[in-house]
CSV table of C-alpha atoms in Angstrom, one decimal:
chain,number,residue,atom,x,y,z
J,101,MET,CA,61.0,223.0,26.6
J,102,LYS,CA,60.7,225.2,29.7
J,103,LYS,CA,57.8,227.1,28.2
J,104,LEU,CA,56.0,223.9,27.2
J,105,SER,CA,56.4,222.6,30.8
J,106,LEU,CA,55.1,225.9,32.2
J,107,TYR,CA,52.0,225.7,29.9
J,108,VAL,CA,51.3,222.1,30.9
J,109,PHE,CA,51.7,223.1,34.6
J,110,LEU,CA,49.3,226.0,34.2
J,111,ALA,CA,46.8,223.9,32.3
J,112,LEU,CA,46.8,221.3,35.0
J,113,MET,CA,46.4,223.9,37.7
J,114,SER,CA,43.4,225.4,36.0
J,115,CYS,CA,41.8,222.0,35.6
J,116,GLY,CA,42.4,221.3,39.3
J,117,ASN,CA,40.7,224.6,40.2
J,118,VAL,CA,37.7,223.7,38.0
J,119,LEU,CA,37.4,220.3,39.6
J,120,ALA,CA,37.7,221.9,43.1
J,121,GLU,CA,35.0,224.5,42.2
J,122,SER,CA,32.8,221.8,40.8
J,123,LYS,CA,33.2,219.7,44.0
J,124,ASP,CA,32.5,222.8,46.2
J,125,ARG,CA,29.4,223.5,44.1
J,126,ASP,CA,28.1,219.9,44.5
J,127,VAL,CA,28.8,219.9,48.2
J,128,LYS,CA,26.9,223.2,48.6
J,129,LEU,CA,24.0,221.9,46.5
J,130,ASN,CA,23.8,218.7,48.5
J,131,GLN,CA,23.7,220.7,51.8
J,132,LEU,CA,21.0,223.0,50.4
J,133,PHE,CA,18.9,220.0,49.2
J,134,GLU,CA,19.1,218.4,52.6
J,135,GLN,CA,18.0,221.6,54.3
J,136,LEU,CA,15.2,222.0,51.7
J,137,LYS,CA,13.9,218.5,52.4
J,138,LYS,CA,13.9,219.1,56.2
J,139,SER,CA,12.3,222.6,56.1
J,140,ASN,CA,8.7,222.8,57.1
J,141,ASN,CA,8.7,226.6,57.1
J,142,TYR,CA,7.7,228.0,53.7
J,143,SER,CA,9.8,231.2,54.1
J,144,ILE,CA,13.0,229.4,55.0
J,145,ALA,CA,12.4,226.8,52.2
J,146,PHE,CA,11.9,229.7,49.8
J,147,GLU,CA,15.3,231.2,50.9
J,148,ILE,CA,17.0,227.9,50.3
J,149,GLU,CA,15.2,227.6,46.9
J,150,ILE,CA,16.7,231.0,45.9
J,151,LYS,CA,20.2,229.9,46.8
J,152,ILE,CA,19.8,226.7,44.7
J,153,TRP,CA,18.5,228.7,41.7
J,154,ASN,CA,21.5,231.0,42.1
J,155,ILE,CA,23.9,228.1,41.9
J,156,TRP,CA,22.0,226.5,39.0
J,157,SER,CA,21.9,229.8,37.1
J,158,THR,CA,25.6,230.4,37.4
J,159,HIS,CA,27.8,228.4,35.0
J,160,PRO,CA,30.6,226.8,37.0
J,161,THR,CA,33.4,228.0,34.8
J,162,HIS,CA,32.2,230.4,32.1
J,163,ASP,CA,30.9,233.8,33.1
J,164,ASN,CA,29.9,234.5,29.5
J,165,LEU,CA,27.5,231.6,29.6
J,166,THR,CA,26.0,232.9,32.8
J,167,GLN,CA,25.5,236.3,31.1
J,168,SER,CA,23.9,234.6,28.1
J,169,LEU,CA,21.5,232.8,30.3
J,170,GLU,CA,20.5,236.1,32.0
J,171,GLU,CA,20.1,237.7,28.5
J,172,GLY,CA,17.9,234.8,27.3
J,173,SER,CA,15.9,235.0,30.5
J,174,GLY,CA,15.3,238.7,30.0
J,175,LEU,CA,14.1,238.1,26.4
J,176,MET,CA,11.8,235.3,27.7
J,177,SER,CA,10.3,237.6,30.3
J,178,ARG,CA,9.6,240.2,27.5
J,179,GLY,CA,8.0,237.6,25.4
J,180,GLU,CA,10.8,237.5,22.8
J,181,LEU,CA,10.6,233.7,22.6
J,182,GLU,CA,12.4,233.0,19.3
J,183,ALA,CA,15.4,235.2,20.3
J,184,ALA,CA,15.5,233.5,23.8
J,185,TYR,CA,15.2,230.1,22.1
J,186,ARG,CA,18.3,230.8,19.9
J,187,ILE,CA,20.3,232.0,22.9
J,188,PHE,CA,19.4,228.9,25.0
J,189,SER,CA,20.2,226.6,22.0
J,190,THR,CA,23.6,228.3,21.7
J,191,ILE,CA,24.2,227.8,25.4
J,192,ILE,CA,23.4,224.1,25.0
J,193,GLU,CA,25.7,223.7,22.1
J,194,SER,CA,28.5,225.4,24.1
J,195,ALA,CA,27.9,223.6,27.4
J,196,PRO,CA,25.7,220.6,26.9
J,197,ASP,CA,26.4,219.4,30.5
J,198,TRP,CA,24.9,222.5,32.1
J,199,ALA,CA,21.4,221.6,33.1
J,200,GLU,CA,20.2,225.2,33.3
J,201,GLY,CA,20.6,225.8,29.6
J,202,TRP,CA,18.3,222.8,28.9
J,203,ASN,CA,15.9,224.0,31.6
J,204,LYS,CA,15.5,227.4,30.2
J,205,ARG,CA,15.0,226.1,26.7
J,206,ALA,CA,12.4,223.6,28.0
J,207,THR,CA,10.6,226.6,29.4
J,208,ILE,CA,10.7,228.5,26.1
J,209,LEU,CA,9.4,225.4,24.3
J,210,TYR,CA,6.6,225.1,26.7
J,211,LEU,CA,5.7,228.8,26.2
J,212,MET,CA,5.8,228.2,22.4
J,213,GLY,CA,3.4,225.3,22.7
J,214,ARG,CA,6.0,222.8,21.7
J,215,TYR,CA,5.2,220.4,24.5
J,216,GLN,CA,6.9,217.2,23.2
J,217,ASP,CA,10.1,219.2,22.6
J,218,SER,CA,9.8,220.7,26.0
J,219,LEU,CA,9.6,217.2,27.6
J,220,LYS,CA,12.7,216.1,25.7
J,221,ASP,CA,14.7,219.1,27.1
J,222,ILE,CA,13.3,218.4,30.6
J,223,ASP,CA,14.6,214.8,30.3
J,224,GLU,CA,18.0,216.3,29.5
J,225,VAL,CA,17.8,218.5,32.6
J,226,LEU,CA,16.9,215.6,34.8
J,227,LYS,CA,19.8,213.5,33.4
J,228,ARG,CA,22.1,216.2,34.7
J,229,GLU,CA,20.3,217.2,37.9
J,230,SER,CA,17.7,214.7,39.0
J,231,ARG,CA,16.7,217.0,41.9
J,232,HIS,CA,15.7,219.9,39.6
J,233,PHE,CA,12.4,220.8,41.1
J,234,GLY,CA,11.8,223.5,38.5
J,235,ALA,CA,12.1,221.0,35.7
J,236,LEU,CA,10.0,218.5,37.5
J,237,SER,CA,7.3,221.1,38.1
J,238,GLY,CA,7.5,222.1,34.4
J,239,GLN,CA,7.2,218.4,33.5
J,240,GLY,CA,4.0,218.4,35.5
J,241,LEU,CA,2.7,221.4,33.6
J,242,VAL,CA,3.5,219.9,30.2
J,243,GLN,CA,1.9,216.6,31.1
J,244,THR,CA,-1.2,218.5,32.3
J,245,LYS,CA,-1.3,220.4,29.0
J,246,LEU,CA,-1.1,217.0,27.2
J,247,LYS,CA,-3.9,215.7,29.5
J,248,ASN,CA,-1.5,213.0,30.9
J,249,TYR,CA,-2.8,213.6,34.4
J,250,GLU,CA,-1.3,210.5,36.0
J,251,LYS,CA,2.2,211.4,34.7
J,252,ALA,CA,1.7,215.0,35.9
J,253,ILE,CA,0.8,213.7,39.4
J,254,GLN,CA,4.0,211.5,39.3
J,255,SER,CA,6.1,214.6,38.5
J,256,TYR,CA,4.6,216.6,41.3
J,257,GLN,CA,5.0,213.7,43.8
J,258,THR,CA,8.6,213.5,42.8
J,259,VAL,CA,8.9,217.3,43.5
J,260,GLN,CA,7.3,216.8,46.9
J,261,LYS,CA,10.0,214.3,47.9
J,262,ILE,CA,12.7,216.8,47.0
J,263,TYR,CA,10.9,220.0,48.1
J,264,PRO,CA,8.1,219.1,50.5
J,265,SER,CA,6.9,222.6,51.1
J,266,LEU,CA,6.6,223.7,47.5
J,267,ARG,CA,3.1,225.0,47.1
J,268,ALA,CA,2.6,224.2,43.4
J,269,ALA,CA,2.7,220.4,44.1
J,270,LYS,CA,0.3,220.7,47.0
J,271,VAL,CA,-2.1,222.7,44.8
J,272,MET,CA,-1.8,220.7,41.5
J,273,ILE,CA,-2.1,217.1,42.8
J,274,PRO,CA,-5.6,217.5,44.1
J,275,GLN,CA,-6.7,219.4,41.0
J,276,LEU,CA,-5.2,216.7,38.8
J,277,GLU,CA,-6.9,213.9,40.8
J,278,LYS,CA,-10.2,215.8,40.4
J,279,LEU,CA,-9.7,215.9,36.6
J,280,ILE,CA,-9.0,212.2,36.5
J,281,LYS,CA,-12.3,211.5,38.4
J,282,GLU,CA,-14.2,213.8,36.1
J,283,GLU,CA,-12.8,212.1,33.0
J,284,ALA,CA,-13.8,208.7,34.5
J,285,ILE,CA,-17.5,209.7,34.7
């Protein structure tokens, strides 16, 4: 009975640590997003962006998932899309609440030309992290590929609310508006 009590105690302690780490992570992200929204300096905003990506890319409780994400990202950068796709799909199966697994797979799907599937994964990212400026920018790219220019503009406008100094949105919105005008002629 004493052993069972010890196991229950240790399990509860580890759950408490996970909850505390998750809360710390959320607090840090909230602070970074506030700083990002207020920053008019591109260099400072980029430093904040890197910190956010570091948090997103680190699984809150499982180092092996973080390592798998890194491995899949490496495969993606080398153009080994099928292998990366399998790794990101395995990550999603193991940790469906981790937004970054969905985000990486959405990127792979985009690179594979599977735009509707990419949009579905982007929706999953945004359910878990509505401020994910990477997923929103990706959504803009996918909608552009699909010639849904108004939807692409909406994605980039949402990005601008979260990350006002992001250059991609500043560049893409005028280009998309020009495409809309050209199509109207």
